[in-house]
XYZ file of C-alpha atoms in Angstrom:
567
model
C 97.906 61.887 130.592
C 100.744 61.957 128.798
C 104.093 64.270 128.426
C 104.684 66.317 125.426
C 106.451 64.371 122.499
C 106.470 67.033 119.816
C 107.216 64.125 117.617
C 104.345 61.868 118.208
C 101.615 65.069 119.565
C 98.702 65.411 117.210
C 96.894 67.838 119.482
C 93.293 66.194 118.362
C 91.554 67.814 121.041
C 91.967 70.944 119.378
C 89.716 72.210 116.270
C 92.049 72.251 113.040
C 93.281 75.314 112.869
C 94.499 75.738 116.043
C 96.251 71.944 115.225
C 98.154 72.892 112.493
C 99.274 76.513 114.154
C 100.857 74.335 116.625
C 102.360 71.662 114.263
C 103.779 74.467 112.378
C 105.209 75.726 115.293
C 106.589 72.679 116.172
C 107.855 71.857 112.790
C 109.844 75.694 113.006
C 111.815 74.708 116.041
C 112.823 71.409 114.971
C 113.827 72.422 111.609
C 115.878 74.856 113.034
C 117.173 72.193 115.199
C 118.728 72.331 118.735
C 122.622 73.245 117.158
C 120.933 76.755 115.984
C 119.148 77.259 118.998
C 121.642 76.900 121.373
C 123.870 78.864 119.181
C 121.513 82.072 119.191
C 121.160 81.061 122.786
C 124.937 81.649 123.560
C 125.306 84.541 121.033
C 122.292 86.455 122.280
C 120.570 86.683 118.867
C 117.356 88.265 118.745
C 114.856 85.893 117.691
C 113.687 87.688 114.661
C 113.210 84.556 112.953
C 110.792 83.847 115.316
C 108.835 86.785 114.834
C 108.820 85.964 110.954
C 107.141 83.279 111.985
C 105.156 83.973 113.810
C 104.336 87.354 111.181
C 103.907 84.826 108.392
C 101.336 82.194 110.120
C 99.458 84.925 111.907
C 100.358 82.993 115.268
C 99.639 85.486 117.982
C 96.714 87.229 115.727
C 94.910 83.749 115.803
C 95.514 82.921 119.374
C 95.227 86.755 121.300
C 92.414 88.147 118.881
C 89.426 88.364 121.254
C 85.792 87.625 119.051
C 84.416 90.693 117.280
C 88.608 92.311 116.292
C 89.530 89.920 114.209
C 88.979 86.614 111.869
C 85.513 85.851 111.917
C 87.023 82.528 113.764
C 88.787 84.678 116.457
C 88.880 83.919 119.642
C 90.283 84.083 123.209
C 90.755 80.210 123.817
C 92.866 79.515 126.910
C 92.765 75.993 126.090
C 94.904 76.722 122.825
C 96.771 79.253 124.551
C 97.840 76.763 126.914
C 99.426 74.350 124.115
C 100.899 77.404 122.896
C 102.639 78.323 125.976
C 103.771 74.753 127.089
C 105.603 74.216 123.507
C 107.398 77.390 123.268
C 108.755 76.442 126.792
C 109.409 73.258 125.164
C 112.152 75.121 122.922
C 113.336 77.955 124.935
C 112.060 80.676 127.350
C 113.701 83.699 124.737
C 110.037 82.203 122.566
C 108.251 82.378 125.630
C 108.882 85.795 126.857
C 108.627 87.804 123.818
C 104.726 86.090 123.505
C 104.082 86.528 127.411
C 104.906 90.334 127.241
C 102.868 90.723 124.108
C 100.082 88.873 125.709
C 100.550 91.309 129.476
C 100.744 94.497 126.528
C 97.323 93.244 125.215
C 95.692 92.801 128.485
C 94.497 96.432 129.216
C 94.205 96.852 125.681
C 91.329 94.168 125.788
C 89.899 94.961 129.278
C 89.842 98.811 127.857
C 86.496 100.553 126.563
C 88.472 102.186 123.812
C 87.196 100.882 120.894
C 89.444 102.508 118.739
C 92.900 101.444 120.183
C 91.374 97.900 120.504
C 90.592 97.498 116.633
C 93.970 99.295 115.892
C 95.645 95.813 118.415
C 93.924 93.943 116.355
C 95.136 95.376 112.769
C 98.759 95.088 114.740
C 98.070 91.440 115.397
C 97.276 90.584 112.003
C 100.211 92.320 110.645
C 102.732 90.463 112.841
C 103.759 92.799 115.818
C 104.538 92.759 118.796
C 103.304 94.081 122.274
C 104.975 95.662 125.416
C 103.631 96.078 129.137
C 105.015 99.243 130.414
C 104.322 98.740 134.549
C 107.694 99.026 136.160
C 110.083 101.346 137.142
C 113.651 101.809 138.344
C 112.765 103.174 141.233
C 109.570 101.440 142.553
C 109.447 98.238 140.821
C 105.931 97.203 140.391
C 104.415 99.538 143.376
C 102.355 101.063 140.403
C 101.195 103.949 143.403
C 105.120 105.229 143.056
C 104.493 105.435 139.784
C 106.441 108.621 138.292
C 105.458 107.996 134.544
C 103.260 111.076 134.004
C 100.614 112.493 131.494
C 100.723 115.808 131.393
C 97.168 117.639 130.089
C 97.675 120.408 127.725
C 94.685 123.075 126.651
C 94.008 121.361 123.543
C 92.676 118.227 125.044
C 95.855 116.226 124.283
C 98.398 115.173 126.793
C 102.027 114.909 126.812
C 103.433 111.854 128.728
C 107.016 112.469 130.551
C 108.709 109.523 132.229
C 111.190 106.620 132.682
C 110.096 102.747 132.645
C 112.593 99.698 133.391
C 112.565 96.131 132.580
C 110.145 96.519 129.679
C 110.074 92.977 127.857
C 109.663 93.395 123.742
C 110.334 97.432 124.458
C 112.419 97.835 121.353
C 109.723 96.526 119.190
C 106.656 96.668 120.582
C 104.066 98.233 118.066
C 102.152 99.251 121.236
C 103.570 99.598 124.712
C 100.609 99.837 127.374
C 102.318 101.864 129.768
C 101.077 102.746 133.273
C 101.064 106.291 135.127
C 99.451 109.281 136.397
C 97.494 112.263 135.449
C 100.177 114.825 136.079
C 96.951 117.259 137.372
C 95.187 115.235 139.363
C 96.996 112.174 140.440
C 94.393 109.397 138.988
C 95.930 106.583 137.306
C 96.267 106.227 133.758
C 97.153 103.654 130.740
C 98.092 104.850 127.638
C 99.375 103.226 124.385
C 102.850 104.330 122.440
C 104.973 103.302 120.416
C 108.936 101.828 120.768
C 109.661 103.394 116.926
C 108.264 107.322 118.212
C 110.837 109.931 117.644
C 109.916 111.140 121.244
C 110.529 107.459 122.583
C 114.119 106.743 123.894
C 114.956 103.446 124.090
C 118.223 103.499 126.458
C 119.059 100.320 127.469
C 118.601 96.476 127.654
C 118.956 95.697 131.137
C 119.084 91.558 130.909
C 122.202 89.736 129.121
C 119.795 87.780 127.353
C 118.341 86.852 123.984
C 115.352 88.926 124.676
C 115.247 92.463 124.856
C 114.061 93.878 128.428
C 113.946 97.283 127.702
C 114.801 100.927 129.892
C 113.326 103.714 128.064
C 111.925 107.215 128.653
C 109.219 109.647 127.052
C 110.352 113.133 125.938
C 107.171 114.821 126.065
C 105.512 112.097 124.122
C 102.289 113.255 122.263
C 99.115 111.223 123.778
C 95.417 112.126 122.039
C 92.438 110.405 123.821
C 92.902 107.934 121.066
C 95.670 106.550 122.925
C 94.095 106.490 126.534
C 93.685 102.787 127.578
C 91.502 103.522 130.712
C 91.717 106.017 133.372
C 91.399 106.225 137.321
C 89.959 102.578 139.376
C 89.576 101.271 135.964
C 93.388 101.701 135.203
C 94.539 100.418 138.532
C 91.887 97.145 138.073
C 93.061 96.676 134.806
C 96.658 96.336 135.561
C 95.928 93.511 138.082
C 93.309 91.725 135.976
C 96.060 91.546 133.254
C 98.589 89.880 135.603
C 96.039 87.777 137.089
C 95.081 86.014 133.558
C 99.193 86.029 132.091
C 100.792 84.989 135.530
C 99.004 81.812 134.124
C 101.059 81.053 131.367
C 104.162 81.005 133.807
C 103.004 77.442 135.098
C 102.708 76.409 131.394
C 105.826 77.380 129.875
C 107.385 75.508 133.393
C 105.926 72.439 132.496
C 107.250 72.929 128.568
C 110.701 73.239 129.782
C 110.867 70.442 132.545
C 109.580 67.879 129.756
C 112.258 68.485 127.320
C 114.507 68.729 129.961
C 113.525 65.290 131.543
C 113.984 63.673 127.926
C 117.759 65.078 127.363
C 118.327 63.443 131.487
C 116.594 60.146 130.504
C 118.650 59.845 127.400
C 121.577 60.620 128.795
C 121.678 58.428 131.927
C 119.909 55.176 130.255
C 123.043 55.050 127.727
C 125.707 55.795 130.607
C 127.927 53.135 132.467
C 129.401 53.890 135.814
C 130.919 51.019 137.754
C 129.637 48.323 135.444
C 126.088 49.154 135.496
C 123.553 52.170 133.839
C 123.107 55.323 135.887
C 119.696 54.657 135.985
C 119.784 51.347 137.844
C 121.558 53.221 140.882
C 118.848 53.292 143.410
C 119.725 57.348 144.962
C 119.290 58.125 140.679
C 115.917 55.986 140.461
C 114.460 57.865 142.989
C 115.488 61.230 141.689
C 114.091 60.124 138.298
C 110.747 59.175 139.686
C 110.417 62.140 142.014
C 111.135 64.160 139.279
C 108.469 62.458 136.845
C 105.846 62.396 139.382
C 106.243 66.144 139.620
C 106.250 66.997 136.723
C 103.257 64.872 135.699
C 101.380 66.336 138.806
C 102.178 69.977 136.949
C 100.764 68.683 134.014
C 97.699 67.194 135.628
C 97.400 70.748 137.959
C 97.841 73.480 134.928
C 94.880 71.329 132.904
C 92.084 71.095 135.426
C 93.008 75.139 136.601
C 92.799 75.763 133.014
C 89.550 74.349 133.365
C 88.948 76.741 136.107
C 89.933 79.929 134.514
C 88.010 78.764 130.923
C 84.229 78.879 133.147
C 85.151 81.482 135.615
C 82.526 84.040 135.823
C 81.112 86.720 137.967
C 79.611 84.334 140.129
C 82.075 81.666 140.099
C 85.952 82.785 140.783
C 87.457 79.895 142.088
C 90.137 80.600 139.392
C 91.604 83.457 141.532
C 93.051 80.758 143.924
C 94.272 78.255 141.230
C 95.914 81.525 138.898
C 98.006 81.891 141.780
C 99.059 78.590 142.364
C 99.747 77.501 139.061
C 102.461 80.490 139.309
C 103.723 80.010 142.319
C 103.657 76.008 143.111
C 103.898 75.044 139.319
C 106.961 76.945 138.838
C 108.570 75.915 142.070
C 108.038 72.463 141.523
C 109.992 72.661 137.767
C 112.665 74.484 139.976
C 112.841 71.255 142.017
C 112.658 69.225 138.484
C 115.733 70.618 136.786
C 117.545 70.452 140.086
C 116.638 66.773 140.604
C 117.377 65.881 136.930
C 120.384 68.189 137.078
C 121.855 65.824 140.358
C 121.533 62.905 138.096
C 123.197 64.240 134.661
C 125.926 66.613 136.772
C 127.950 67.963 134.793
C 126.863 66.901 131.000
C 123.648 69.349 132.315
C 126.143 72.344 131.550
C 127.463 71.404 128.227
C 126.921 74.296 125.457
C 125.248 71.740 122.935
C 122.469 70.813 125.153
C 119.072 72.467 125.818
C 119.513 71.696 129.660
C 122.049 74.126 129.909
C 119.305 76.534 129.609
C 116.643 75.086 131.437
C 118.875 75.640 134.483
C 119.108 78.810 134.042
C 115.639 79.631 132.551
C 113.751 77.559 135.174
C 114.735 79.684 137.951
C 113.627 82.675 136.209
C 109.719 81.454 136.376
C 109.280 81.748 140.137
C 110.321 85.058 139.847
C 108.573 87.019 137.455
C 104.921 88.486 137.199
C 105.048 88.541 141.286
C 107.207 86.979 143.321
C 106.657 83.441 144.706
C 106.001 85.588 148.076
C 103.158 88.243 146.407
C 101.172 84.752 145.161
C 101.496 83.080 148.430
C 99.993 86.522 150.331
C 97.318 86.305 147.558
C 96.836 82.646 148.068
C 95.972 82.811 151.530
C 93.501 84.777 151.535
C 91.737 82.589 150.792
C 92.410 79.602 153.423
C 89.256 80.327 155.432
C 86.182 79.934 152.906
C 88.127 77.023 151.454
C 88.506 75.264 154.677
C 85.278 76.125 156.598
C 82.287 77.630 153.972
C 82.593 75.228 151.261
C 79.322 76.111 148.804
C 78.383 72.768 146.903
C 75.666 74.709 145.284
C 79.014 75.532 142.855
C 78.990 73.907 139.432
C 81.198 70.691 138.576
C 83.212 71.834 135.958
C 84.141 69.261 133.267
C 87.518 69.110 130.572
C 86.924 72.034 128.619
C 87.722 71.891 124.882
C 85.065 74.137 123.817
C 86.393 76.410 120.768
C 84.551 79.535 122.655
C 85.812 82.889 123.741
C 87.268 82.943 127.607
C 86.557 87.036 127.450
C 85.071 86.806 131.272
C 88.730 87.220 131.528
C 88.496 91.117 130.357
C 85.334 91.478 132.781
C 86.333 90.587 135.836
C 86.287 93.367 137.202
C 88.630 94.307 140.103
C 90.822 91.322 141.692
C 91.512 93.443 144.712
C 88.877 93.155 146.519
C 85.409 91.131 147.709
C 88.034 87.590 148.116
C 85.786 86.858 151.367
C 82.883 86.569 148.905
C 85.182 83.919 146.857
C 83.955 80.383 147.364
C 84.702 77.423 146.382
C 83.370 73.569 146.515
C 84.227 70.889 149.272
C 87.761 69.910 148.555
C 87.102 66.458 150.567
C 84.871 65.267 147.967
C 87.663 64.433 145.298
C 89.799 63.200 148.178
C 86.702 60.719 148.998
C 85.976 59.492 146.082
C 89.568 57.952 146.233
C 90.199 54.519 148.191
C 93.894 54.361 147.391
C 96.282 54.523 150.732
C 98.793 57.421 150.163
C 95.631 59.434 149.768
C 94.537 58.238 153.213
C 97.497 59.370 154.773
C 97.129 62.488 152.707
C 93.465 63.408 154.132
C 95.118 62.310 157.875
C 97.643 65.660 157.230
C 95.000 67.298 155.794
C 92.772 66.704 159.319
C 95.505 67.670 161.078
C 95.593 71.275 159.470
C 92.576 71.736 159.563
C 91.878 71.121 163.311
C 95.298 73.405 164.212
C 93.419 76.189 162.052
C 89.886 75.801 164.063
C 91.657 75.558 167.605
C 95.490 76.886 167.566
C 95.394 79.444 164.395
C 97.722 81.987 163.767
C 97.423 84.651 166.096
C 97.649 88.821 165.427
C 101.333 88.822 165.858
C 101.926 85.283 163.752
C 99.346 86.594 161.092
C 101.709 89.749 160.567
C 104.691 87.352 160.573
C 105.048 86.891 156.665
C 107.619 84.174 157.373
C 105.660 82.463 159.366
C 102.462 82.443 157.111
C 104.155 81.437 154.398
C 104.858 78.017 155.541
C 101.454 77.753 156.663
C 100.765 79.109 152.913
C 102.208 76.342 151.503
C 100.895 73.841 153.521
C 97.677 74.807 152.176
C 98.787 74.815 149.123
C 99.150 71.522 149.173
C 95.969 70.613 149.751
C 94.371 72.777 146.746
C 97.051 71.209 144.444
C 96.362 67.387 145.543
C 92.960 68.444 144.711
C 93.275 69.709 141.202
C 95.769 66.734 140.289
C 92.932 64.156 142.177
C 90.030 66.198 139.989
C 92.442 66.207 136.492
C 93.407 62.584 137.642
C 90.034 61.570 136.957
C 88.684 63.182 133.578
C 91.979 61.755 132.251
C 91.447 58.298 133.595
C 95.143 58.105 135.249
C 96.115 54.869 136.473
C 96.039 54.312 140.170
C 100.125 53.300 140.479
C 100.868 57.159 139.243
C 98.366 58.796 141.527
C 99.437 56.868 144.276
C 103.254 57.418 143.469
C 102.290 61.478 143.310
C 100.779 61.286 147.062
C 104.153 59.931 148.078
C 106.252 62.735 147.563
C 102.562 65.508 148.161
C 103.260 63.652 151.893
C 106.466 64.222 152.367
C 106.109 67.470 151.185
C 103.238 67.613 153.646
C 105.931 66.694 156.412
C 108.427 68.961 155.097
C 106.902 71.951 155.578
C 105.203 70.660 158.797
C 108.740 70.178 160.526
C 109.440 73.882 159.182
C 106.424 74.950 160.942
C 107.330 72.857 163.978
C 110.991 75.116 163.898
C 109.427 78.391 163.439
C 110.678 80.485 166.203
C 106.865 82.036 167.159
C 105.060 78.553 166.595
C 103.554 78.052 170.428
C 103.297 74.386 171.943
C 99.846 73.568 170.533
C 101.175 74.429 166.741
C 104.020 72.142 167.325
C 102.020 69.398 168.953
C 99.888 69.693 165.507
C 102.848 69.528 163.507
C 104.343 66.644 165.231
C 100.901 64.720 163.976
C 101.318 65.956 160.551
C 104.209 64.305 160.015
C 103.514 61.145 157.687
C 105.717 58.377 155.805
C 103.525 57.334 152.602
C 103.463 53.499 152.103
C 106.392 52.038 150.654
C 105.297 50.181 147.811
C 108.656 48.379 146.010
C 106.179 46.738 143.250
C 104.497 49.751 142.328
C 107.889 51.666 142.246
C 109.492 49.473 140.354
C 106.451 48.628 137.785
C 106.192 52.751 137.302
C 110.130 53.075 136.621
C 110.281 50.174 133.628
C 106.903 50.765 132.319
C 106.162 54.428 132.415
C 109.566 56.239 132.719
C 112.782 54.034 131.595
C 110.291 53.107 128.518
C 110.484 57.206 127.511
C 114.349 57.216 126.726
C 114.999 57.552 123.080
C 111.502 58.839 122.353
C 112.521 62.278 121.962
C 115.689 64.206 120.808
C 115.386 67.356 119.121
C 116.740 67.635 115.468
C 120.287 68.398 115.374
């Protein structure tokens, strides 16, 4: 498994098309070169060059046209998505967003029975525009049951919608902006399409100081024909969730994009510096950042392929992907925070200088974490599924291989509600990957894991601990930790990794482990039989100076100079 090197990447596993979409891509950002895009950066441009682009090679038409609305090639391919996502956070999370929010706009649009708004996406797509996700308000944030966007029936069977949205990403553009209310008569929910260029659409404000445009606006008694109903009642509610569900996912991606060209701009910088007669990179506190920081971000690499896997064969009878969506927002993200924090310790202060893209990785990594849920929302969503993972493993589940099938992931705009039925969620036996391992940081790993397990059968949380959100969320990520060593064990495999970089991965997943054991420990309403459980969590992984040092010269001081973006 390798970084991205947009220099060297051929993308072979993909079919051709899809190839030279993202070589194109690719080749736009780096003839633009990094002295243009940190300029726009700085002067808050809006990336309308971009959007030519993307207009003029039919970018988001090929990749977001779901089979049967499009190209008779069309498809719904995660897999491409994926590369998509993890280049544009390659170059800059302005590129990012305004594709994320078209993608969350599309989402009901897709799940929707409306046949007639869904061809009328697709003729959109093809001719270059843009999509908007109208969910939030000022007042209620995403608590879409405060919603006060309204449609209002009239006597000729058409509606008029009245209402305020905020934080609207693409909403002075969007073609269509799936926005999210109530039936002013009966108080079902409702999504509707409209448009950002409508006389009877006020745009008002852009709330972010940003290159993108996150948009305030209100409908003045906006004409609405049943043309423009997305779906109505359950189905509305459902729909808004299953849309976050699938896009959350491209948060994880677009982390991993921006950590890699981030950890190139470090490397080069540090590898060429002299401080007290010797490099930066042969002080031993700086080698350990750098290969804490490359083991993470290699284990986000290895994670976001094999969920990808996940959410490519999910189906109504197998939706393990509803714990790995999750994760790959919340612990992929989180871990590029810890990245770009680690790399930022090493290059201090060059990391803020205006001509480099790490000045806005710093900023833009942070931002990950945060949006489509909160790092909290996932971790309440993650753990509800703890018990079936941990005690009613069902091996009767497929083994699911690398999936580079060109075929359409549309189980996506099926799936029915993701609100309920998670006790009917199962998934494998996690210990088999771990088994199939002899290695001895993985040992130590499955000790922890033991551990956890055991404190769950005989000292779980109790009522009042189980209504301590707090509290469960360091048991949350403790957990976590065990589906994520899983994934990167099961990706580790299909991608043949070498056992000095699985083993160096373990030793920071342990003390990680230990980390959040001693937290636990410290919880004020953790009794004496939690603590005594935490106390035998806590592991050292095997100090292995060869390994360590063979990793650091071979794998990672042998990337500097392999990448710089065109000036």
């Amino acid at each position: 498994m390798n970084l991205l090197n947009p220099k060297k990447e051929t993308y072979s596993h993909l079919d051709e098309k899809s190839r030279n979409l993202m070589l194109k891509t690719i080749e736009f950002f780096e003839t633009k070169g990094k002295q243009k895009l940190m300029k726009d950066d700085h002067d808050k441009v809006w990336y309308s060059d971009f959007l030519d682009f993307v207009k003029k090679e039919k970018a988001f038409s090929i990749l977001m046209t779901p089979k049967g609305y499009g190209a008779s090639d069309s498809r719904w391919d995660c897999n491409r998505i994926m590369a998509f996502n993890e280049i544009l956070g390659f170059y800059g999370l302005c590129y990012w967003y305004t594709w994320q929010v078209t993608m969350l706009g599309l989402g009901p649009i897709w799940i929707s029975k409306n046949e007639t708004i869904k061809n009328k996406a697709a003729k959109l797509l093809e001719d270059g525009e843009i999509f908007a996700f109208g969910l939030s308000e000022k007042e209620h944030g995403a608590d879409l049951i405060g919603s006060d966007m309204m449609l209002v029936p009239k006597e000729d069977g058409t509606y008029l919608a009245q209402g305020d949205k905020f934080y609207i990403g693409n909403g002075n553009k969007a073609a269509i902006v799936s926005t999210f209310g109530k039936m002013k008569d009966t108080g079902e929910f409702v999504f509707f399409g409209v448009n950002s260029q409508h006389p009877n659409y006020e745009l008002k404000q852009n709330i972010v100081t940003s290159q993108n445009y996150v948009a305030e606006f209100e409908l003045h008694d906006y004409p609405i024909t049943k043309d423009d109903i997305i779906s109505k009642g359950r189905e509305a509610w459902d729909t808004s969730l299953a849309t976050i569900a699938f896009c959350k996912f491209n948060l994880g991606w677009g982390s991993v994009g921006i950590c890699t060209h981030a950890f190139y701009e470090a490397l080069n910088h540090a590898s060429h510096r002299r401080l007290f007669n010797q490099y930066v990179t042969d002080f031993p506190h700086i080698k350990q950042i750098f290969m804490d920081s490359f083991m993470r971000l290699n284990a986000m690499k290895l994670f976001s392929m094999r969920a990808t896997d996940y959410m490519r064969t999910a189906s109504a009878t197998d939706k393990r992907y509803l714990l790995f969506n999750p994760m790959e927002k919340m612990k992929v993200t989180t871990q590029g925070e810890e990245v770009v924090i680690g790399l930022w310790d090493i290059i201090a202060a060059k990391g803020l200088n205006k001509d480099v893209y790490f000045e806005m990785a710093i900023r833009d990594i942070q931002m990950l974490p945060r949006l489509e849920g909160t790092v909290h929302v996932n971790m309440i969503l993650i753990m509800r599924f703890m018990q079936n993972y941990f005690f009613k493993p069902d091996n009767q589940l497929p083994e699911i291989p690398r999936v580079y099938d060109t075929k359409d992931d549309t189980y996506l705009f099926n799936q029915g509600a993701t609100t309920k039925g998670f006790d009917k969620i199962f998934f494998h036996d996690y210990s088999k990957v771990y088994n199939s391992f002899s290695l001895p940081n993985i040992e130590i790993f499955k000790e922890q894991i033991a551990v956890f397990k055991s404190m769950l059968e005989t000292a779980p949380p109790d009522k009042t601990q189980s209504s301590d959100i707090d509290f469960m969320l360091t048991v949350g990520e403790i957990f976590t930790l065990v589906a994520y060593g899983q994934l990167v064990l099961e990706s580790a495999k299909l991608e043949k990794t070498d056992n000095d970089t699985i083993e160096q991965i373990f030793d920071f997943l342990i003390r990680d482990f230990s980390k959040y054991a001693t937290q636990l420990y410290s919880k004020a309403k953790s009794t004496t039989e939690q603590q005594n459980f935490a106390l035998k969590m806590l592991k050292k992984p095997i100090l292995n100076e060869e390994r360590f040092e063979r990793i650091y010269k071979e794998k990672l001081l042998s990337l500097a100079d392999t990448y710089e973006m065109n000036p």
